[in-house]
Coordinates of C-alpha atoms in Angstrom, one line a residue:
X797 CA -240.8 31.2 -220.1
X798 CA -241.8 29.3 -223.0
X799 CA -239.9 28.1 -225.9
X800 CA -241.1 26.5 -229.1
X801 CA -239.2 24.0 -231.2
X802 CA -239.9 21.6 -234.1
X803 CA -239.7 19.1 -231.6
X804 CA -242.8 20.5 -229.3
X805 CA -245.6 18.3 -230.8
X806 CA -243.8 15.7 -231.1
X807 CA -244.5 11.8 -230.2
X808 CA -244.5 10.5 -227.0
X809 CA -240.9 10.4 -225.8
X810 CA -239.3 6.7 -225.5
X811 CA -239.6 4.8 -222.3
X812 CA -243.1 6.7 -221.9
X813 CA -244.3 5.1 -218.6
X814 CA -247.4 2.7 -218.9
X815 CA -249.9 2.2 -215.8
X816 CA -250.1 -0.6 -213.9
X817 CA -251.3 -1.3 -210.4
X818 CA -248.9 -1.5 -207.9
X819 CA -248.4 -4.8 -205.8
X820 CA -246.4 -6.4 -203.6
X821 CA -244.3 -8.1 -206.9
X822 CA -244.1 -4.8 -208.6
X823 CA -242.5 -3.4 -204.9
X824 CA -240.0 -6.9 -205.0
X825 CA -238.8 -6.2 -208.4
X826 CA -238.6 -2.3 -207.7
X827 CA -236.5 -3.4 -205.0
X828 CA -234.1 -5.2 -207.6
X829 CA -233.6 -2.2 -209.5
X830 CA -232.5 0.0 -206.0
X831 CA -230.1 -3.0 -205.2
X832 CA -228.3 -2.6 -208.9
X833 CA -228.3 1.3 -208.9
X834 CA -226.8 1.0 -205.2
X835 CA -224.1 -1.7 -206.7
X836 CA -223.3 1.0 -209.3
X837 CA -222.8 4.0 -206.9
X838 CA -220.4 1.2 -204.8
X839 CA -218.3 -0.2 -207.6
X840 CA -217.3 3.5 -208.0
X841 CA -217.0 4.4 -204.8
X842 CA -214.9 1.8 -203.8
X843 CA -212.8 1.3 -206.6
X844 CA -211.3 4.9 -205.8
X845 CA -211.1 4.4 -202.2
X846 CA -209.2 1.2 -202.8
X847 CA -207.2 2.6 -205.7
X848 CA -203.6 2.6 -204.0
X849 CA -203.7 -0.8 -202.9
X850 CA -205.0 -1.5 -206.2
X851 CA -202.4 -0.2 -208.0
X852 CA -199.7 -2.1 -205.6
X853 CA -200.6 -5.4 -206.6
X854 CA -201.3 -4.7 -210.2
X855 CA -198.1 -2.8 -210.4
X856 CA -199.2 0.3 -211.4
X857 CA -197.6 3.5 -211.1
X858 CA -199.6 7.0 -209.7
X859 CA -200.5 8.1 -213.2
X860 CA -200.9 4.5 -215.2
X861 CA -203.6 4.0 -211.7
X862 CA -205.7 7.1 -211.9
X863 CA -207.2 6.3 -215.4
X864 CA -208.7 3.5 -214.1
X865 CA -211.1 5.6 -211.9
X866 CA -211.1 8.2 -214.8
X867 CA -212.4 5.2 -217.5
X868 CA -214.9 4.2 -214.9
X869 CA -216.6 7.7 -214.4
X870 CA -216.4 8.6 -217.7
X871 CA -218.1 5.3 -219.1
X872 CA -221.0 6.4 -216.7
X873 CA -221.4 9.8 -217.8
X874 CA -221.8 8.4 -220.7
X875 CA -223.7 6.0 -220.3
X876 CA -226.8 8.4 -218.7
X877 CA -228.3 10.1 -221.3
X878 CA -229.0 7.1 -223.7
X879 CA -230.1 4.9 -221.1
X880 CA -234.1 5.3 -221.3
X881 CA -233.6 5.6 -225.0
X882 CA -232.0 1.6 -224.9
X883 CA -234.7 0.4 -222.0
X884 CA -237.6 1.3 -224.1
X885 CA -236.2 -0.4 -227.4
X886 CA -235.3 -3.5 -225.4
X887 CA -237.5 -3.3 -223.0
X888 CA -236.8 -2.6 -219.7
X889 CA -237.0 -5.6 -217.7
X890 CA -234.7 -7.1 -220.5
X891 CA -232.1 -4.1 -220.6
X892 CA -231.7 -4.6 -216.5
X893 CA -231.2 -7.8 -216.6
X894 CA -228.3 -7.1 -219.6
X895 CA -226.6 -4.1 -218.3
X896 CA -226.7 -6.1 -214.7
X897 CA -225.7 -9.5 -216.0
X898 CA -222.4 -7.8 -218.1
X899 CA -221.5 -5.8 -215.1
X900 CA -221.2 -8.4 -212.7
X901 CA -219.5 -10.7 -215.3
X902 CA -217.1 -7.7 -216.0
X903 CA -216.5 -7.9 -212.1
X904 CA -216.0 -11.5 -212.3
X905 CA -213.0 -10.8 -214.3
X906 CA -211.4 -7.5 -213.6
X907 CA -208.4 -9.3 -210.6
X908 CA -207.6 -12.0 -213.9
X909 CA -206.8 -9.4 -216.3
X910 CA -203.1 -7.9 -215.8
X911 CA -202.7 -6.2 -218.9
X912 CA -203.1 -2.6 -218.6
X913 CA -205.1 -1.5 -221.7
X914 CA -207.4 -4.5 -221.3
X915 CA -208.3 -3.7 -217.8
X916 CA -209.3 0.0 -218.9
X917 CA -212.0 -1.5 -221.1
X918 CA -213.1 -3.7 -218.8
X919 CA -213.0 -1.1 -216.5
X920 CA -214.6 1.5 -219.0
X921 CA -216.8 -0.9 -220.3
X922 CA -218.2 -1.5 -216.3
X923 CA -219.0 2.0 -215.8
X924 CA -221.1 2.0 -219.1
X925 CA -223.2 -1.0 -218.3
X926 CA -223.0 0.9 -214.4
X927 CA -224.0 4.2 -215.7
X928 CA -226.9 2.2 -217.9
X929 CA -228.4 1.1 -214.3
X930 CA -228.9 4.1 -212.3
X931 CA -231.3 6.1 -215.2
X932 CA -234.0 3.6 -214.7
X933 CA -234.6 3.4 -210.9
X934 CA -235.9 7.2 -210.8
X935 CA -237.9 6.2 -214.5
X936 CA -239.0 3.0 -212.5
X937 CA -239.9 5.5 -209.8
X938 CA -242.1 7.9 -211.7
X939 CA -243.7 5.1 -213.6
X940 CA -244.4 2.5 -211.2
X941 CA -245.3 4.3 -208.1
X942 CA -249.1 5.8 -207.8
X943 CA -248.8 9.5 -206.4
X944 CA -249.8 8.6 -203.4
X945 CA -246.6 6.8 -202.3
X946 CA -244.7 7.8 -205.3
X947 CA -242.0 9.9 -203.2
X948 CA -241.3 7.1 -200.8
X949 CA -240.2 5.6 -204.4
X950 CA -238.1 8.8 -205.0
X951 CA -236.4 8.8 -201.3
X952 CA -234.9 5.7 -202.5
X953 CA -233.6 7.0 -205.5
X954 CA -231.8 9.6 -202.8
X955 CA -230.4 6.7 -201.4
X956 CA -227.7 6.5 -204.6
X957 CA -226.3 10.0 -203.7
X958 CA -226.4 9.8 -199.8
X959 CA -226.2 6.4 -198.5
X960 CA -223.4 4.8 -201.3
X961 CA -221.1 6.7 -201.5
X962 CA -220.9 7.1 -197.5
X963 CA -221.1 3.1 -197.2
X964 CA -218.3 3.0 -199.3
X965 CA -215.4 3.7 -196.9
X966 CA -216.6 0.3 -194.5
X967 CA -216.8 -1.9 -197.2
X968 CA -213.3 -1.1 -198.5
X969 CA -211.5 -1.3 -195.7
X970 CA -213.4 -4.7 -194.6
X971 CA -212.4 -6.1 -198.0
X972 CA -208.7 -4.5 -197.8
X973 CA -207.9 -4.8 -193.7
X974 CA -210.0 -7.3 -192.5
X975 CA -210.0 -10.1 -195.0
X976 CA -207.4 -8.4 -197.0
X977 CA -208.4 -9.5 -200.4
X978 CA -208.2 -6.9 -203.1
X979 CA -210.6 -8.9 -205.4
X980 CA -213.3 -8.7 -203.4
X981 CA -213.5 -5.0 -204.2
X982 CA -214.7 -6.0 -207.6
X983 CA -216.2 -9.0 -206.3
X984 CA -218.6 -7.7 -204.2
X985 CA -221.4 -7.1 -207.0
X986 CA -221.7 -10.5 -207.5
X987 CA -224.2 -11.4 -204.6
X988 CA -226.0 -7.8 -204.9
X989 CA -226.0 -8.2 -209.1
X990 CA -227.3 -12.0 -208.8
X991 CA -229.8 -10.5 -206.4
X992 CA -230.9 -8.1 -208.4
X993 CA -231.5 -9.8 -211.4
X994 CA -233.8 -12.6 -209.4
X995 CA -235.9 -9.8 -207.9
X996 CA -236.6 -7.9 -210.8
X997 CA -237.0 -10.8 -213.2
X998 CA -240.0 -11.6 -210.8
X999 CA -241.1 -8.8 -209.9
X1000 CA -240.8 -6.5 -212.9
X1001 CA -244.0 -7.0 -215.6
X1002 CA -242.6 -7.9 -219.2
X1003 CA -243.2 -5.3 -222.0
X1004 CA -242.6 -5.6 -225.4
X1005 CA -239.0 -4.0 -227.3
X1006 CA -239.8 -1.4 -229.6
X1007 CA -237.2 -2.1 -232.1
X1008 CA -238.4 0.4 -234.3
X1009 CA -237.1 2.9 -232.4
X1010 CA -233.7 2.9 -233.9
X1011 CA -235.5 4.1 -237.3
X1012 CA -236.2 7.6 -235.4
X1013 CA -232.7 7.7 -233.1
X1014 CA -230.8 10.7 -233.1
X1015 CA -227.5 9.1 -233.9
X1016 CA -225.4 12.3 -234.6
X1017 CA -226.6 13.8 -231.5
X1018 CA -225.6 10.3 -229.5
X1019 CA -222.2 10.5 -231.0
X1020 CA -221.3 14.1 -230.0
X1021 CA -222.9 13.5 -226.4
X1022 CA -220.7 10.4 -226.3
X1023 CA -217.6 12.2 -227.3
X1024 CA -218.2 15.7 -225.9
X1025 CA -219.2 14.0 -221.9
X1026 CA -216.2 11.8 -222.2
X1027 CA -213.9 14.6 -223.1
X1028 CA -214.9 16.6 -220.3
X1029 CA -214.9 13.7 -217.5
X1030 CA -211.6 13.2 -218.9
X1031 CA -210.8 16.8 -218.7
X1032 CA -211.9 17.3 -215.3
X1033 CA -210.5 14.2 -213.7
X1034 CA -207.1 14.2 -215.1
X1035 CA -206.9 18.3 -215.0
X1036 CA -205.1 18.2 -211.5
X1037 CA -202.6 15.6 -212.5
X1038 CA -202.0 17.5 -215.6
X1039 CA -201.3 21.0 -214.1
X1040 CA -204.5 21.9 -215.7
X1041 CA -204.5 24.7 -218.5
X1042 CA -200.4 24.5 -218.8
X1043 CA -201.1 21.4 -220.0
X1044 CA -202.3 21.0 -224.0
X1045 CA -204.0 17.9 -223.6
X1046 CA -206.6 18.8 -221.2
X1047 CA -207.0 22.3 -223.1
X1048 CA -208.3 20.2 -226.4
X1049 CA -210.2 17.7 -223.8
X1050 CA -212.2 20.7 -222.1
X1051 CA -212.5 23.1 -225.4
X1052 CA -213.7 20.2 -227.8
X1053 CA -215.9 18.8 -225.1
X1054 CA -217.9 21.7 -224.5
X1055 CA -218.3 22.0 -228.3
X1056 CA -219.1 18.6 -228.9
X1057 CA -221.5 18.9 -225.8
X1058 CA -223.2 22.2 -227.2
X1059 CA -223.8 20.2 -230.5
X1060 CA -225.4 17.6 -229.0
X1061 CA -227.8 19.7 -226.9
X1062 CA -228.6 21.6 -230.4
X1063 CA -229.5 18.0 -232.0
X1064 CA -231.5 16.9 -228.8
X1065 CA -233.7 20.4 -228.9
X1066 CA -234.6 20.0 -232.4
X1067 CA -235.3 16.0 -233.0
X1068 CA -238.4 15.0 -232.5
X1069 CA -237.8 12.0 -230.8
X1070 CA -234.6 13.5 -228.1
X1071 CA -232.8 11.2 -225.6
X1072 CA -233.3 14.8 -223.2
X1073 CA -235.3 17.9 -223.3
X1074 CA -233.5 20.9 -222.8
X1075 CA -236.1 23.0 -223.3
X1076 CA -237.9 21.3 -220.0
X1077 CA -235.5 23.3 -218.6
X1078 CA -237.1 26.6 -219.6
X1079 CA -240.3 25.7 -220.1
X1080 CA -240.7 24.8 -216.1
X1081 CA -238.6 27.0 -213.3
X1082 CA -238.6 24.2 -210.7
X1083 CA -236.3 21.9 -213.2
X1084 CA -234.4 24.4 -214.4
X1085 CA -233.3 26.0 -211.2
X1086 CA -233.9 22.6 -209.1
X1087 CA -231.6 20.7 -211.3
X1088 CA -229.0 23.9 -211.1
X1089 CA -229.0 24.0 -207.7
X1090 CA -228.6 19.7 -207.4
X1091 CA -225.5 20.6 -209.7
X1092 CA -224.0 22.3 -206.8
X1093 CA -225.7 20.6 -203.7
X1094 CA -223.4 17.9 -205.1
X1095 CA -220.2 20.1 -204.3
X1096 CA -221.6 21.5 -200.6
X1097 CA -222.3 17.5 -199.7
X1098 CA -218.6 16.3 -200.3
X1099 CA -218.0 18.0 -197.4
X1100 CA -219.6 14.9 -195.9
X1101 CA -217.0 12.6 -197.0
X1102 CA -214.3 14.3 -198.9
X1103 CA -213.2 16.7 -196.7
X1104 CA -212.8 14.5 -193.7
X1105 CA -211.3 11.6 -195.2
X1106 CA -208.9 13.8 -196.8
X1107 CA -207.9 15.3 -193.3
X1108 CA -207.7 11.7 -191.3
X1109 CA -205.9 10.2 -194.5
X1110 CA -203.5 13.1 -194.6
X1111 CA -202.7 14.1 -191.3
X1112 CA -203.5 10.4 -189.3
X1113 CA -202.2 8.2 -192.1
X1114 CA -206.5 6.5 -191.8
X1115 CA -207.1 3.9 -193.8
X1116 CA -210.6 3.5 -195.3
X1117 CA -211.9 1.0 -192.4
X1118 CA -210.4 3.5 -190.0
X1119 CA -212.6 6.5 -192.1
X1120 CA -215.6 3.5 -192.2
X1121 CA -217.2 5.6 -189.0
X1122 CA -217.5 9.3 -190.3
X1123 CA -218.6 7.2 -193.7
X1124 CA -221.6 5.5 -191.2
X1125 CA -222.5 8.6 -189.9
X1126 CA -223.8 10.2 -192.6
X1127 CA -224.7 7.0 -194.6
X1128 CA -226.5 4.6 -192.3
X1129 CA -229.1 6.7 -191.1
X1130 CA -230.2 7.4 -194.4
X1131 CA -233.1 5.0 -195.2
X1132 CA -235.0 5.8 -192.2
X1133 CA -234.1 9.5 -192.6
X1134 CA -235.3 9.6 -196.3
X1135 CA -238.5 8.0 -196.0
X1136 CA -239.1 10.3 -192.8
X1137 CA -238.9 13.5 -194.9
X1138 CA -240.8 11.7 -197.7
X1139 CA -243.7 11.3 -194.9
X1140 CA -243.4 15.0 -194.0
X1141 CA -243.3 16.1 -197.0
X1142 CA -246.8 14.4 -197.8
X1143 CA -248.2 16.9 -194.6
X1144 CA -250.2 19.3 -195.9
X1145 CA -248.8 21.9 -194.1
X1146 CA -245.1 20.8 -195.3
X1147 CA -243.4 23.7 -197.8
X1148 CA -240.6 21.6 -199.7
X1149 CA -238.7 24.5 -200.1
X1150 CA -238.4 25.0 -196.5
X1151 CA -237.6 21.4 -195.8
X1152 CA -235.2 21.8 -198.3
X1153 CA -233.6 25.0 -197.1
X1154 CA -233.6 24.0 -193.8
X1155 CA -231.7 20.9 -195.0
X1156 CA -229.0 23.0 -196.9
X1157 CA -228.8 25.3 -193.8
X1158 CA -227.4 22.0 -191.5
X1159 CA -225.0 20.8 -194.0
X1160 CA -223.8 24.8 -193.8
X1161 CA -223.6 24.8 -190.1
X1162 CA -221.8 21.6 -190.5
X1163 CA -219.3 22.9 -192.3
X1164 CA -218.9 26.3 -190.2
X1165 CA -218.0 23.7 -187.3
X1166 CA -215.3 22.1 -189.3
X1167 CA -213.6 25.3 -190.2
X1168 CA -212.3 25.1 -186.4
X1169 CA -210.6 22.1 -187.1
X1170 CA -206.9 21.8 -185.8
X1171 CA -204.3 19.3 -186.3
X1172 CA -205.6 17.2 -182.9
X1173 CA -209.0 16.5 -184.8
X1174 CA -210.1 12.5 -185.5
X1175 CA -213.1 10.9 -185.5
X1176 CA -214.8 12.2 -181.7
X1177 CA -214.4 15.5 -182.9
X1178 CA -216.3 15.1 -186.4
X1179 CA -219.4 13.4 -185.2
X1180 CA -221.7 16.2 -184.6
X1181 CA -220.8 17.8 -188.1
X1182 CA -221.1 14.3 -189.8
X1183 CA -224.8 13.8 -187.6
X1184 CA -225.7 17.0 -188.7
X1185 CA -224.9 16.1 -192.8
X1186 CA -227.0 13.3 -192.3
X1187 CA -230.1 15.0 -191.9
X1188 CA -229.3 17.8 -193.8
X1189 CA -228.8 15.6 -197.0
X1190 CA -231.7 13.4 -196.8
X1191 CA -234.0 16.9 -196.1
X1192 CA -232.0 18.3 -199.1
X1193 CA -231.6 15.8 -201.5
X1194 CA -235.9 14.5 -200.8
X1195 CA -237.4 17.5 -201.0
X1196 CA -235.3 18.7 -204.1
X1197 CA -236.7 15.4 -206.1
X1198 CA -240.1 16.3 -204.8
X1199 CA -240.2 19.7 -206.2
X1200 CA -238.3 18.6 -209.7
X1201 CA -240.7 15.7 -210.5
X1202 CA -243.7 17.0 -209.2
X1203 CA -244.4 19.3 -212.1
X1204 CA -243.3 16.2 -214.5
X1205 CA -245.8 15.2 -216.5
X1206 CA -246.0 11.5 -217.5
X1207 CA -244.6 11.3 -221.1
X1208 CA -241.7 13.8 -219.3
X1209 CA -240.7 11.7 -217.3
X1210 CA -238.1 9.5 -219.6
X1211 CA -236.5 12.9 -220.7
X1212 CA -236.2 14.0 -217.0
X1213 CA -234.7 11.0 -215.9
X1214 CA -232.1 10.9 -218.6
X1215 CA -231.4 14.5 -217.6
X1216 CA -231.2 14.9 -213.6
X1217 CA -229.4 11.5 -214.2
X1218 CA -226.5 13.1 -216.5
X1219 CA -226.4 16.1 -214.2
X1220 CA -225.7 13.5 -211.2
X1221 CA -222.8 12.0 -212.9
X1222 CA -221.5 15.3 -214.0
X1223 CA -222.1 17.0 -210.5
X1224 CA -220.0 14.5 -208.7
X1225 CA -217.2 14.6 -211.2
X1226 CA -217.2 18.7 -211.1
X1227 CA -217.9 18.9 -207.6
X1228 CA -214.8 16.5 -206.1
X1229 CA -212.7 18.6 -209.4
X1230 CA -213.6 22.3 -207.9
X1231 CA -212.9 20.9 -204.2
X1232 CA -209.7 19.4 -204.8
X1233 CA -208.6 22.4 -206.9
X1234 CA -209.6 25.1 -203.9
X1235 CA -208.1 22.8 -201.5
X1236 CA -204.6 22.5 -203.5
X1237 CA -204.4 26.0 -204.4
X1238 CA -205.2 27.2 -200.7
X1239 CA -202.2 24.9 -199.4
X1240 CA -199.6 26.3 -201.9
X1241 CA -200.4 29.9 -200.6
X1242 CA -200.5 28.9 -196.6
X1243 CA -197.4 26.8 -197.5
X1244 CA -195.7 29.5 -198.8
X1245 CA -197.3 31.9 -196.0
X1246 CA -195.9 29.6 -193.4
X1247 CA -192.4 28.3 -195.1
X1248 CA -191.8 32.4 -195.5
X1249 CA -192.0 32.8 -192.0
X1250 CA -189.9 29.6 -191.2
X1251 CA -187.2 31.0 -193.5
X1252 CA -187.6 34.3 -191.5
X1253 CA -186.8 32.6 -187.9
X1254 CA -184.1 30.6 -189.1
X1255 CA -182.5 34.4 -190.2
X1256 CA -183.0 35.4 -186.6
X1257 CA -182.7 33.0 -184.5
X1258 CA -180.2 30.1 -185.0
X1259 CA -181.8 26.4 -185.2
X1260 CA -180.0 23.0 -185.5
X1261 CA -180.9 21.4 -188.7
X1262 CA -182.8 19.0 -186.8
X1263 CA -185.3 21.2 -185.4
X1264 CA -185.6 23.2 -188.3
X1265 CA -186.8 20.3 -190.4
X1266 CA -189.2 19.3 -187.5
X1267 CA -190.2 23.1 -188.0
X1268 CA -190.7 22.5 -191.6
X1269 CA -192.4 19.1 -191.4
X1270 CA -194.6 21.2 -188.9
X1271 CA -195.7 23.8 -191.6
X1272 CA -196.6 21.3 -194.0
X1273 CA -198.9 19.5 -192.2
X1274 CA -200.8 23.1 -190.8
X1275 CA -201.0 24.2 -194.3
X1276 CA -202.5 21.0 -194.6
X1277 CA -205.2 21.6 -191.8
X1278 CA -205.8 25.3 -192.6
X1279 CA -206.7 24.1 -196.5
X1280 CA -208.8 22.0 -195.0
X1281 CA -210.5 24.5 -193.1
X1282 CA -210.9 26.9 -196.0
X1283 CA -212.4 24.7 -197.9
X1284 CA -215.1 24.0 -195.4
X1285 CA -215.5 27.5 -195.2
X1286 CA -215.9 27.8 -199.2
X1287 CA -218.4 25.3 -198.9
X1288 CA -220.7 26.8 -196.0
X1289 CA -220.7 30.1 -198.5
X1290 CA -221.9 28.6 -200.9
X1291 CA -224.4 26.0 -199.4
X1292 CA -225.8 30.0 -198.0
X1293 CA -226.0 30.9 -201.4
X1294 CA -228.2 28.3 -203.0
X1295 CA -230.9 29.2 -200.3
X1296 CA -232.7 32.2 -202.4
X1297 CA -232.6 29.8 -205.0
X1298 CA -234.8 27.2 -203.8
X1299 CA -237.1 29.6 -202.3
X1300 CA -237.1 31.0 -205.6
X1301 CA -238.8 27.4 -206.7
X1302 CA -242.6 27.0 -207.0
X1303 CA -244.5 26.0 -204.4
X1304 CA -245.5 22.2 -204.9
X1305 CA -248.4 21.2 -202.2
X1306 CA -248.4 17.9 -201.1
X1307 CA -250.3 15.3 -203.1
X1308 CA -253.6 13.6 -202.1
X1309 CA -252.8 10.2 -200.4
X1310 CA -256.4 9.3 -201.7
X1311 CA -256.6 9.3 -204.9
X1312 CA -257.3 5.8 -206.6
X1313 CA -254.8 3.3 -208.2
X1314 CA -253.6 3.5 -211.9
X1315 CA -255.5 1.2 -213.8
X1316 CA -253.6 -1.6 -215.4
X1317 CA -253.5 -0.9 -219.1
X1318 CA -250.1 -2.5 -220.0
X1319 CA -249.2 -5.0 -222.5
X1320 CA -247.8 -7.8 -221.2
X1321 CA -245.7 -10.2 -223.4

């Protein structure tokens, strides 16, 4: 399906990627730019996992504690789709080395500041300059890398949504239980954002701003994607607390989000010069459907990490070191597993789609296993499903990049970035939303299911009060497991159902390992 716009013939988009030969300096500073994306994903992470004990020395009630999470991920939402758009007019060795130098000295300060409405800023403020960072590693990707090698350079990229946020759960509870200092938890970018900035100062050629840019900028689509993405993360992440649509706020947040959000997707298809592409999205079936089905693969893979931790936190009392292993599981493998589908994939016998399917098929077998789990379950019994996630991802998450930017053409590749990018952020936000609301709503009904039945017993059959709030206590925590379990089962359904749709994606052979080097044609400055 075509579709034609004013916007068609346009210019070349910003951030359009310029050859240069690939060397071992180029590879260094590449490396810089996978360090920052990976301290982004981390911050994130671990600032929620760390949360309560956050909130305990700052003071901090349940509700005042939650919206620094909610500031965080909604500064990176908003943060993705301008990103290219600000690399290209400052360049983007220069705009890495700004986003990365104001995150880490927004770390630096975050355990000084103890007023509250300061610390959201900061907070905010960090998961803009955060959400800034992780756009350009896939750009840095698709315009550094030669097509030969270029999807070893994209199984990195999978690295941000498979390896950090599974790391995440060690590195809180070393900061928290082992050397039990809360700072650290915002201190921990300072090494990996010093690091990064060395490496990709050397590493990364210099390019000259195009500060003429700002003369063609869609600013009235910026400003309703700005508002409309940070109503909704707002919506979504405060919906539970607020008792969802009872509640007024989040009605406004989630109606005048999607509006503003539809507005801004009307601006970006008819400006010439768009920070995204929507019609890329119709114009070629492997984005369109590979970047639907990523919204949702999101979803199927927290039951990785979500799912677990919530049943060893809820029913063991774990702390995040003692959920660090079912974290490793799935996340330590994952360099070598991600550059080993990134070599098969380059077979020429090797159907993506397969790969990919196949992929999606282990994370639904893993989560068939889990809906056995019982109240005895800990960390022995959720090593095969975790072992099996860990493949499953990296086959899933590799091959899915392969087919998506495989039929990008080079002056698409800024707008494609910007997009899978915002889709990321937004996945992980809906995905964690939808599981947490399936999971509450199937423990109110087994709750009431198995309360009903207490209640019916103590009619019958005379109990101490004792025993009958042992009995009670005992209902609770089932309805706890058999959530748990539904969820899983939720999951495996629909990891089953996104199969047809990734068979339904072109077939993308593998590229020709031979083919010669990009000539150097850029201007250095």
């Amino acid at each position: 399906m075509t579709s034609k716009s004013p916007g068609a013939n346009a210019s070349p988009p910003p951030g359009a990627p310029v050859p240069v030969p690939f060397t071992f300096r180029l590879l260094i500073g590449f490396v810089g730019i996978v360090i920052s994306a990976m301290m982004a994903g981390l911050a994130d992470r671990v600032g929620g996992l760390a949360l309560t004990d956050i909130r305990g020395v700052l003071g901090l009630g349940h509700d005042e504690g939650s919206w620094l999470n909610t500031v965080y991920v909604t500064g990176e939402l908003i943060a993705m789709p301008f990103s290219i758009w600000l690399s290209t007019v400052l360049s983007l060795r220069r705009f890495h080395m700004l986003m990365t130098g104001l995150f880490i000295l927004i770390s630096l300060v975050i355990p000084w500041i103890t007023n509250f409405p300061a610390l959201l800023v900061l907070r905010s403020l960090q998961g803009v300059s955060g959400g800034m960072l992780i756009p350009i590693l896939m750009l840095s990707a698709l315009r550094y890398f030669p097509l030969p090698i270029r999807l070893y350079g994209m199984s990195l990229y999978a690295l941000t949504a498979t390896f950090s946020p599974n790391l995440g759960f060690w590195m809180a509870g070393k900061w928290l239980d082992i050397i039990c200092d809360w700072r650290l938890v915002y201190w921990q970018n300072l090494p990996m954002g010093l690091l990064s900035m060395a490496l990709v100062f050397w590493g990364i050629p210099k390019t000259q701003p195009q500060p003429g840019r700002l003369r063609q900028t869609d600013w009235a689509g910026m400003v309703f994607g700005a508002i409309g993405l940070a109503m909704i993360a707002v919506g979504l992440e405060q919906g539970e607390r607020l008792d969802w649509w009872h509640s007024d706020l989040i009605c406004w947040l989630m109606g005048g989000g999607i509006s503003m959000t539809l507005a801004f997707l009307i601006c970006q298809w008819y400006h010439p010069l768009p920070f995204i592409r929507p019609q890329l999205l119709l114009e070629k079936r492997n984005l369109g459907v590979g970047f639907s089905v990523f919204v949702f693969l999101l979803m199927v893979m927290s039951s990785g990490s979500m799912l677990p931790a919530m049943h060893l936190t809820g029913i063991w009392g774990f702390r995040s070191l003692q959920n660090a292993p079912i974290g490793l599981l799935v996340g330590l493998p994952q360099p070598v597993l991600s550059l080993a589908v990134a070599l098969l994939l380059y077979q020429k016998w090797a159907d993506a789609r397969i790969v990919m399917a196949a992929g999606i098929g282990l994370i639904a077998v893993a989560c068939l296993l889990c809906t056995r789990i019982t109240f005895s379950w800990i960390v022995d019994q959720l090593m095969l499903p975790q072992l099996l996630q860990s493949v499953g991802q990296a086959m899933a998450v590799v091959s899915l990049l392969f087919l998506t930017t495989s039929v990008v053409k080079p002056l698409e590749g800024p707008f494609v970035s910007g997009t899978i990018n915002t889709l990321r952020a937004f996945g992980v936000i809906f995905g964690s939303t939808v599981v947490e609301r399936a999971f509450v709503l199937r423990e109110h009904f087994h709750s009431e299911m198995l309360v009903d039945r207490v209640g019916q017993m103590a009619g019958s059959i005379p109990l101490p009060v004792d025993k009958l709030a042992a009995l009670t206590a005992s209902t609770r925590y089932q309805a706890f497991v058999l959530a748990n379990a539904d969820t899983y089962l939720m999951l495996a359904v629909l990891a089953l159902l996104l199969i047809p749709f990734v068979l339904y994606l072109d077939y993308i052979p593998a590229p020709d390992r031979n083919l010669p080097a990009p000539i150097n044609t850029s201007n250095k400055g």
